[in-house]
Each structure stands twice: as structure tokens, then as C-alpha cells.
Amino acid sequence: KAGVTQTPRYLIKTRGQQVTLSCSPISGHRSVSWYQQTPGQGLQFLFEYFSETQRNKGNFPGRFSGRQFSNSRSEMNVSTLELGDSALYLCASSFQGATNEKLFFGSGTQLSVL
Amino acid sequence: AQSVTQLDSHVSVSEGTPVLLRCNYSSSYSPSLFWYVQHPNKGLQLLLKYTSAATLVKGINGFEAEFKKSETSFHLTKPSAHMSDAAEYFCVVSAINYGQNFVFGPGTRLSVLP
């Protein structure tokens, strides 16, 4: 069974641009969540999608958005990039998205904003 | 709001000696608790989870953790450290009782000396 796949692996953008990151969950998993990892703030929850609906949202500005498709693949978008958006963005999937379920993480997309 | 404190940012042990990584949590309801490990340049992997069953939880690679409600603690232990255990360890608590929104602790970097 293939794991969680995130593309691209690395991205370099400049301030003001927008970026789209992609995540393909494990086959059969319906919940996809996104996390931002930085040395200063650690791992912070962005949002969770379940059956194409955003079910939970973290405390991030509206520049951060996402969506989920009918095949459970998910994308997240960051508009008007700022230097502070430089981070490792991790996607995780689980079968039903229950609070006691194991998360399966992808290797992440390393975003650098110059 | 739920929160997680990992009392040590860095722990260093000798190979073959016990490991103790400390975690305290705050939650307004009975939470699910997890320990995840992140090896360099690899994705996060679940070590173990507590979900209101047995208070002593056994995980992979010889790790275990004990849930102590009175102390709001969920410390991770291993009787004998191996070089391959060197990694970043995250204590995680479910932020809500519906869907997936997890709060990650700041992490503890474990070094294993030969």
C-alpha cells in the first residue's frame, strides 16, 4: 500500500506570490489534515478535511486555504506569501479522522519564501 | 484549550541506558494522547497512543508510556536506548472530541551516545 504522497518536495517562492501544495492520502483514507512545522513554532495544525468538507481549522490567517477532492486528494494554497510562511508543510491522513486514530504522515513539502 | 508541555527540549543518554521523555498535558475532557517520532529527513511515525483503555501503553521499538490522570502526565520510557532511537519525539493531545485537530508538544530531541 502506498504511503501519503506530498508534492512537490521542495519549493522556492518570493514574497507576494501564491503556492499550491498537493497531498495524496493512503488509499481508503477519507480524512486529510495539514500541519506547518517551523523551528520556532513547532508543529501547528492548519486544517482537516473529511469527505470534501473542512471539518476543523487551526488559528491561521485566511491566506491559508485548502480543499479536498472526491478521491480524497487534498491541496492547500497560500496566497500573498510572507517570509514567515517558510516552513515544512506536512500532510497526514487517517481512515475516518477520529480523535483516537493514528495519523499517517507524508514526508512534507519544504517551502522557502525569499 | 488543550496544551502539551514537554519538559526537556534535549535529552542525552548512553546506549544501553534507560530513556525517559517527559510530557504533561492540559485538557478539558478525557483526551487521546500520542507519542510520535521524527527521524531526520523522514516523516513522523506513531510510537504509541492512549485512548482510555489500559493506562500503561506499549508501543513499537520497546517504548511504553504511562497515563497518569492525577498528574496529567504521559511520560515515554524505554529500558535500554539504542543508537537508532536518536530522533525528535513529540507528545500529542487531541484538541477536540470530534474529528482530528491535534496539539503537538514542542518536541524533545533524544541523543544516544555510544
PDB file of C-alpha atoms in Angstrom:
ATOM      1  CA  LYS A   1       0.000   0.000   0.000  1.00  0.00           C
ATOM      2  CA  ALA A   2       1.458   3.350  -0.970  1.00  0.00           C
ATOM      3  CA  GLY A   3       2.008   5.882   1.796  1.00  0.00           C
ATOM      4  CA  VAL A   4       0.986   9.519   1.928  1.00  0.00           C
ATOM      5  CA  THR A   5       2.499  11.354  -1.018  1.00  0.00           C
ATOM      6  CA  GLN A   6       3.221  15.062  -0.988  1.00  0.00           C
ATOM      7  CA  THR A   7       4.323  17.082  -3.971  1.00  0.00           C
ATOM      8  CA  PRO A   8       6.469  18.934  -4.629  1.00  0.00           C
ATOM      9  CA  ARG A   9       9.189  18.043  -2.144  1.00  0.00           C
ATOM     10  CA  TYR A  10      10.792  21.494  -2.305  1.00  0.00           C
ATOM     11  CA  LEU A  11       9.518  24.898  -3.372  1.00  0.00           C
ATOM     12  CA  ILE A  12      11.126  28.288  -3.574  1.00  0.00           C
ATOM     13  CA  LYS A  13       8.885  31.328  -3.948  1.00  0.00           C
ATOM     14  CA  THR A  14       9.160  35.068  -3.487  1.00  0.00           C
ATOM     15  CA  ARG A  15       7.087  37.300  -1.259  1.00  0.00           C
ATOM     16  CA  GLY A  16       3.670  38.104  -2.623  1.00  0.00           C
ATOM     17  CA  GLN A  17       3.391  35.009  -4.760  1.00  0.00           C
ATOM     18  CA  GLN A  18       0.958  32.197  -4.128  1.00  0.00           C
ATOM     19  CA  VAL A  19       1.637  28.488  -3.859  1.00  0.00           C
ATOM     20  CA  THR A  20      -0.322  25.251  -4.054  1.00  0.00           C
ATOM     21  CA  LEU A  21       0.780  22.079  -2.323  1.00  0.00           C
ATOM     22  CA  SER A  22      -0.645  18.653  -3.034  1.00  0.00           C
ATOM     23  CA  CYS A  23      -1.287  15.613  -0.861  1.00  0.00           C
ATOM     24  CA  SER A  24      -2.435  12.141  -1.866  1.00  0.00           C
ATOM     25  CA  PRO A  25      -3.595  10.134   1.154  1.00  0.00           C
ATOM     26  CA  ILE A  26      -3.340   6.420   1.664  1.00  0.00           C
ATOM     27  CA  SER A  27      -5.939   4.606  -0.393  1.00  0.00           C
ATOM     28  CA  GLY A  28      -9.191   4.369   1.547  1.00  0.00           C
ATOM     29  CA  HIS A  29      -8.391   7.187   3.947  1.00  0.00           C
ATOM     30  CA  ARG A  30     -11.022   9.903   3.994  1.00  0.00           C
ATOM     31  CA  SER A  31      -9.500  12.386   6.422  1.00  0.00           C
ATOM     32  CA  VAL A  32      -6.619  14.629   5.423  1.00  0.00           C
ATOM     33  CA  SER A  33      -5.076  17.184   7.720  1.00  0.00           C
ATOM     34  CA  TRP A  34      -2.318  19.717   7.237  1.00  0.00           C
ATOM     35  CA  TYR A  35       0.355  20.928   9.639  1.00  0.00           C
ATOM     36  CA  GLN A  36       3.007  23.629   9.476  1.00  0.00           C
ATOM     37  CA  GLN A  37       6.376  22.837  11.077  1.00  0.00           C
ATOM     38  CA  THR A  38       8.887  25.576  11.872  1.00  0.00           C
ATOM     39  CA  PRO A  39      11.864  25.644  14.254  1.00  0.00           C
ATOM     40  CA  GLY A  40      10.290  28.441  16.274  1.00  0.00           C
ATOM     41  CA  GLN A  41       6.634  27.410  16.461  1.00  0.00           C
ATOM     42  CA  GLY A  42       6.940  23.645  16.127  1.00  0.00           C
ATOM     43  CA  LEU A  43       4.082  21.714  14.586  1.00  0.00           C
ATOM     44  CA  GLN A  44       0.853  23.659  14.226  1.00  0.00           C
ATOM     45  CA  PHE A  45      -2.468  22.417  12.935  1.00  0.00           C
ATOM     46  CA  LEU A  46      -3.769  24.156   9.823  1.00  0.00           C
ATOM     47  CA  PHE A  47      -6.972  22.342   8.886  1.00  0.00           C
ATOM     48  CA  GLU A  48      -8.632  18.970   8.427  1.00  0.00           C
ATOM     49  CA  TYR A  49     -10.791  17.788   5.549  1.00  0.00           C
ATOM     50  CA  PHE A  50     -13.175  14.882   5.612  1.00  0.00           C
ATOM     51  CA  SER A  51     -15.316  13.822   2.670  1.00  0.00           C
ATOM     52  CA  GLU A  52     -14.543  17.052   0.785  1.00  0.00           C
ATOM     53  CA  THR A  53     -15.595  19.263   3.716  1.00  0.00           C
ATOM     54  CA  GLN A  54     -13.389  21.277   6.001  1.00  0.00           C
ATOM     55  CA  ARG A  55     -14.175  19.868   9.409  1.00  0.00           C
ATOM     56  CA  ASN A  56     -11.639  21.640  11.602  1.00  0.00           C
ATOM     57  CA  LYS A  57      -9.500  24.719  11.236  1.00  0.00           C
ATOM     58  CA  GLY A  58      -6.495  25.973  13.153  1.00  0.00           C
ATOM     59  CA  ASN A  59      -5.563  29.504  14.003  1.00  0.00           C
ATOM     60  CA  PHE A  60      -4.065  30.657  10.710  1.00  0.00           C
ATOM     61  CA  PRO A  61      -4.980  33.683   8.584  1.00  0.00           C
ATOM     62  CA  GLY A  62      -7.327  33.421   5.640  1.00  0.00           C
ATOM     63  CA  ARG A  63      -4.366  33.375   3.252  1.00  0.00           C
ATOM     64  CA  PHE A  64      -4.136  29.696   4.078  1.00  0.00           C
ATOM     65  CA  SER A  65      -6.854  27.649   2.431  1.00  0.00           C
ATOM     66  CA  GLY A  66      -7.402  24.130   1.289  1.00  0.00           C
ATOM     67  CA  ARG A  67      -9.729  21.758  -0.404  1.00  0.00           C
ATOM     68  CA  GLN A  68     -10.341  18.070  -0.810  1.00  0.00           C
ATOM     69  CA  PHE A  69     -11.440  16.262  -3.919  1.00  0.00           C
ATOM     70  CA  SER A  70     -13.795  13.325  -4.284  1.00  0.00           C
ATOM     71  CA  ASN A  71     -10.843  10.912  -4.415  1.00  0.00           C
ATOM     72  CA  SER A  72      -9.691  12.319  -1.021  1.00  0.00           C
ATOM     73  CA  ARG A  73      -6.646  14.019  -2.509  1.00  0.00           C
ATOM     74  CA  SER A  74      -6.125  17.415  -0.938  1.00  0.00           C
ATOM     75  CA  GLU A  75      -4.485  20.673  -1.842  1.00  0.00           C
ATOM     76  CA  MET A  76      -3.542  23.599   0.294  1.00  0.00           C
ATOM     77  CA  ASN A  77      -2.994  27.083  -1.025  1.00  0.00           C
ATOM     78  CA  VAL A  78      -1.146  30.000   0.471  1.00  0.00           C
ATOM     79  CA  SER A  79      -1.735  33.354  -1.142  1.00  0.00           C
ATOM     80  CA  THR A  80       0.345  36.517  -0.813  1.00  0.00           C
ATOM     81  CA  LEU A  81       3.305  34.683   0.637  1.00  0.00           C
ATOM     82  CA  GLU A  82       5.235  36.207   3.521  1.00  0.00           C
ATOM     83  CA  LEU A  83       8.754  35.420   4.691  1.00  0.00           C
ATOM     84  CA  GLY A  84       7.286  33.823   7.816  1.00  0.00           C
ATOM     85  CA  ASP A  85       5.478  31.237   5.713  1.00  0.00           C
ATOM     86  CA  SER A  86       8.787  29.471   5.136  1.00  0.00           C
ATOM     87  CA  ALA A  87       8.244  26.075   6.724  1.00  0.00           C
ATOM     88  CA  LEU A  88       7.862  22.367   6.257  1.00  0.00           C
ATOM     89  CA  TYR A  89       4.231  21.637   5.420  1.00  0.00           C
ATOM     90  CA  LEU A  90       3.120  18.183   6.442  1.00  0.00           C
ATOM     91  CA  CYS A  91       0.058  16.341   5.315  1.00  0.00           C
ATOM     92  CA  ALA A  92      -1.428  13.456   7.274  1.00  0.00           C
ATOM     93  CA  SER A  93      -4.210  11.053   6.510  1.00  0.00           C
ATOM     94  CA  SER A  94      -6.349   8.673   8.507  1.00  0.00           C
ATOM     95  CA  PHE A  95      -9.246   6.369   7.765  1.00  0.00           C
ATOM     96  CA  GLN A  96     -12.115   8.180   9.444  1.00  0.00           C
ATOM     97  CA  GLY A  97     -10.459  11.098  11.175  1.00  0.00           C
ATOM     98  CA  ALA A  98     -11.482  10.022  14.663  1.00  0.00           C
ATOM     99  CA  THR A  99      -9.771  11.629  17.637  1.00  0.00           C
ATOM    100  CA  ASN A 100      -8.094   8.373  18.629  1.00  0.00           C
ATOM    101  CA  GLU A 101      -6.925   7.411  15.169  1.00  0.00           C
ATOM    102  CA  LYS A 102      -3.326   7.144  14.081  1.00  0.00           C
ATOM    103  CA  LEU A 103      -2.085   9.753  11.641  1.00  0.00           C
ATOM    104  CA  PHE A 104      -0.016   8.689   8.653  1.00  0.00           C
ATOM    105  CA  PHE A 105       2.303  11.500   7.626  1.00  0.00           C
ATOM    106  CA  GLY A 106       3.865  12.343   4.319  1.00  0.00           C
ATOM    107  CA  SER A 107       7.469  13.493   4.017  1.00  0.00           C
ATOM    108  CA  GLY A 108       6.364  17.090   3.637  1.00  0.00           C
ATOM    109  CA  THR A 109       6.893  19.998   1.294  1.00  0.00           C
ATOM    110  CA  GLN A 110       9.710  22.346   2.259  1.00  0.00           C
ATOM    111  CA  LEU A 111       8.648  25.867   1.285  1.00  0.00           C
ATOM    112  CA  SER A 112      11.175  28.666   1.214  1.00  0.00           C
ATOM    113  CA  VAL A 113       9.937  32.234   0.728  1.00  0.00           C
ATOM    114  CA  LEU A 114      12.575  34.727  -0.375  1.00  0.00           C
TER     115      LEU A 114
ATOM    116  CA  ALA B   1      -7.884  24.894  25.416  1.00  0.00           C
ATOM    117  CA  GLN B   2      -5.746  21.833  25.218  1.00  0.00           C
ATOM    118  CA  SER B   3      -1.970  22.122  25.582  1.00  0.00           C
ATOM    119  CA  VAL B   4       1.125  19.967  25.857  1.00  0.00           C
ATOM    120  CA  THR B   5       4.358  20.606  27.717  1.00  0.00           C
ATOM    121  CA  GLN B   6       7.477  18.595  27.068  1.00  0.00           C
ATOM    122  CA  LEU B   7       9.723  19.335  29.960  1.00  0.00           C
ATOM    123  CA  ASP B   8      13.040  18.744  28.206  1.00  0.00           C
ATOM    124  CA  SER B   9      13.990  20.141  24.827  1.00  0.00           C
ATOM    125  CA  HIS B  10      17.013  17.831  24.661  1.00  0.00           C
ATOM    126  CA  VAL B  11      17.816  14.558  26.403  1.00  0.00           C
ATOM    127  CA  SER B  12      21.108  12.776  26.043  1.00  0.00           C
ATOM    128  CA  VAL B  13      21.639   9.150  27.158  1.00  0.00           C
ATOM    129  CA  SER B  14      24.251   6.484  26.656  1.00  0.00           C
ATOM    130  CA  GLU B  15      23.469   3.448  24.575  1.00  0.00           C
ATOM    131  CA  GLY B  16      22.007   0.689  26.744  1.00  0.00           C
ATOM    132  CA  THR B  17      20.737   3.046  29.472  1.00  0.00           C
ATOM    133  CA  PRO B  18      17.079   3.895  30.164  1.00  0.00           C
ATOM    134  CA  VAL B  19      15.231   6.654  28.353  1.00  0.00           C
ATOM    135  CA  LEU B  20      12.679   8.974  29.983  1.00  0.00           C
ATOM    136  CA  LEU B  21      10.963  11.701  27.963  1.00  0.00           C
ATOM    137  CA  ARG B  22       8.510  13.746  29.981  1.00  0.00           C
ATOM    138  CA  CYS B  23       5.152  15.079  28.857  1.00  0.00           C
ATOM    139  CA  ASN B  24       2.396  16.918  30.707  1.00  0.00           C
ATOM    140  CA  TYR B  25      -0.895  17.856  29.135  1.00  0.00           C
ATOM    141  CA  SER B  26      -3.877  20.018  29.797  1.00  0.00           C
ATOM    142  CA  SER B  27      -7.328  19.043  28.590  1.00  0.00           C
ATOM    143  CA  SER B  28     -10.885  19.901  29.490  1.00  0.00           C
ATOM    144  CA  TYR B  29     -12.101  16.388  28.727  1.00  0.00           C
ATOM    145  CA  SER B  30     -10.687  12.870  28.519  1.00  0.00           C
ATOM    146  CA  PRO B  31      -8.159  13.227  25.753  1.00  0.00           C
ATOM    147  CA  SER B  32      -6.457  10.859  23.387  1.00  0.00           C
ATOM    148  CA  LEU B  33      -2.686  11.049  23.825  1.00  0.00           C
ATOM    149  CA  PHE B  34       0.044  10.026  21.438  1.00  0.00           C
ATOM    150  CA  TRP B  35       3.778   9.909  21.050  1.00  0.00           C
ATOM    151  CA  TYR B  36       5.211  10.417  17.564  1.00  0.00           C
ATOM    152  CA  VAL B  37       8.841  10.180  16.476  1.00  0.00           C
ATOM    153  CA  GLN B  38      10.533  12.096  13.677  1.00  0.00           C
ATOM    154  CA  HIS B  39      13.852  10.826  12.372  1.00  0.00           C
ATOM    155  CA  PRO B  40      15.975  13.257  10.339  1.00  0.00           C
ATOM    156  CA  ASN B  41      14.644  13.663   6.807  1.00  0.00           C
ATOM    157  CA  LYS B  42      11.827  11.218   7.496  1.00  0.00           C
ATOM    158  CA  GLY B  43       8.143  11.626   8.167  1.00  0.00           C
ATOM    159  CA  LEU B  44       6.519  11.422  11.574  1.00  0.00           C
ATOM    160  CA  GLN B  45       5.714   7.937  12.808  1.00  0.00           C
ATOM    161  CA  LEU B  46       3.366   6.871  15.598  1.00  0.00           C
ATOM    162  CA  LEU B  47       5.090   5.218  18.559  1.00  0.00           C
ATOM    163  CA  LEU B  48       2.045   4.601  20.716  1.00  0.00           C
ATOM    164  CA  LYS B  49      -1.332   6.005  21.739  1.00  0.00           C
ATOM    165  CA  TYR B  50      -3.555   6.145  24.799  1.00  0.00           C
ATOM    166  CA  THR B  51      -7.307   6.135  24.287  1.00  0.00           C
ATOM    167  CA  SER B  52      -8.839   5.471  27.746  1.00  0.00           C
ATOM    168  CA  ALA B  53      -8.137   1.747  27.843  1.00  0.00           C
ATOM    169  CA  ALA B  54      -5.120   0.488  29.811  1.00  0.00           C
ATOM    170  CA  THR B  55      -3.086   3.261  31.436  1.00  0.00           C
ATOM    171  CA  LEU B  56       0.211   1.568  30.557  1.00  0.00           C
ATOM    172  CA  VAL B  57       0.581   1.632  26.814  1.00  0.00           C
ATOM    173  CA  LYS B  58       3.143  -0.378  24.879  1.00  0.00           C
ATOM    174  CA  GLY B  59       4.390   0.865  21.547  1.00  0.00           C
ATOM    175  CA  ILE B  60       6.827  -0.031  18.855  1.00  0.00           C
ATOM    176  CA  ASN B  61      10.584  -0.493  19.290  1.00  0.00           C
ATOM    177  CA  GLY B  62      10.307  -1.227  23.017  1.00  0.00           C
ATOM    178  CA  PHE B  63       8.814   2.121  24.013  1.00  0.00           C
ATOM    179  CA  GLU B  64       5.986   2.451  26.503  1.00  0.00           C
ATOM    180  CA  ALA B  65       4.134   5.253  28.234  1.00  0.00           C
ATOM    181  CA  GLU B  66       2.008   5.526  31.338  1.00  0.00           C
ATOM    182  CA  PHE B  67      -1.054   7.725  31.526  1.00  0.00           C
ATOM    183  CA  LYS B  68      -1.437   9.325  34.961  1.00  0.00           C
ATOM    184  CA  LYS B  69      -4.593  11.363  35.177  1.00  0.00           C
ATOM    185  CA  SER B  70      -3.863  12.742  38.651  1.00  0.00           C
ATOM    186  CA  GLU B  71      -0.558  14.127  37.424  1.00  0.00           C
ATOM    187  CA  THR B  72      -1.796  14.940  33.887  1.00  0.00           C
ATOM    188  CA  SER B  73       1.305  13.209  32.611  1.00  0.00           C
ATOM    189  CA  PHE B  74       2.106  10.802  29.799  1.00  0.00           C
ATOM    190  CA  HIS B  75       5.837  10.124  30.054  1.00  0.00           C
ATOM    191  CA  LEU B  76       7.601   7.970  27.471  1.00  0.00           C
ATOM    192  CA  THR B  77      10.130   5.363  28.584  1.00  0.00           C
ATOM    193  CA  LYS B  78      12.380   2.684  27.163  1.00  0.00           C
ATOM    194  CA  PRO B  79      14.508   0.352  29.285  1.00  0.00           C
ATOM    195  CA  SER B  80      17.563   0.382  27.040  1.00  0.00           C
ATOM    196  CA  ALA B  81      18.409   3.014  24.432  1.00  0.00           C
ATOM    197  CA  HIS B  82      19.704   2.087  21.009  1.00  0.00           C
ATOM    198  CA  MET B  83      21.638   4.293  18.636  1.00  0.00           C
ATOM    199  CA  SER B  84      18.723   4.167  16.207  1.00  0.00           C
ATOM    200  CA  ASP B  85      16.474   5.840  18.802  1.00  0.00           C
ATOM    201  CA  ALA B  86      18.161   9.187  18.213  1.00  0.00           C
ATOM    202  CA  ALA B  87      15.385  11.400  16.859  1.00  0.00           C
ATOM    203  CA  GLU B  88      12.838  14.093  17.764  1.00  0.00           C
ATOM    204  CA  TYR B  89       9.918  12.940  19.887  1.00  0.00           C
ATOM    205  CA  PHE B  90       6.562  14.677  20.063  1.00  0.00           C
ATOM    206  CA  CYS B  91       3.853  14.271  22.676  1.00  0.00           C
ATOM    207  CA  VAL B  92       0.442  14.961  21.155  1.00  0.00           C
ATOM    208  CA  VAL B  93      -3.035  15.544  22.593  1.00  0.00           C
ATOM    209  CA  SER B  94      -6.334  15.651  20.761  1.00  0.00           C
ATOM    210  CA  ALA B  95      -7.602  19.223  20.840  1.00  0.00           C
ATOM    211  CA  ILE B  96     -11.258  18.428  20.486  1.00  0.00           C
ATOM    212  CA  ASN B  97     -13.549  15.482  20.890  1.00  0.00           C
ATOM    213  CA  TYR B  98     -14.690  15.453  17.301  1.00  0.00           C
ATOM    214  CA  GLY B  99     -12.629  14.979  14.181  1.00  0.00           C
ATOM    215  CA  GLN B 100      -8.896  15.467  14.115  1.00  0.00           C
ATOM    216  CA  ASN B 101      -7.253  18.561  15.480  1.00  0.00           C
ATOM    217  CA  PHE B 102      -4.143  17.677  17.376  1.00  0.00           C
ATOM    218  CA  VAL B 103      -1.914  19.810  19.564  1.00  0.00           C
ATOM    219  CA  PHE B 104       1.749  18.868  19.313  1.00  0.00           C
ATOM    220  CA  GLY B 105       4.228  19.487  22.074  1.00  0.00           C
ATOM    221  CA  PRO B 106       7.418  21.386  21.214  1.00  0.00           C
ATOM    222  CA  GLY B 107       9.398  18.167  20.910  1.00  0.00           C
ATOM    223  CA  THR B 108      12.308  16.545  22.719  1.00  0.00           C
ATOM    224  CA  ARG B 109      15.462  15.772  20.827  1.00  0.00           C
ATOM    225  CA  LEU B 110      16.959  12.493  22.000  1.00  0.00           C
ATOM    226  CA  SER B 111      20.665  11.922  21.523  1.00  0.00           C
ATOM    227  CA  VAL B 112      22.165   8.481  22.127  1.00  0.00           C
ATOM    228  CA  LEU B 113      25.866   8.364  22.879  1.00  0.00           C
ATOM    229  CA  PRO B 114      27.973   5.280  22.109  1.00  0.00           C
TER     230      PRO B 114
END
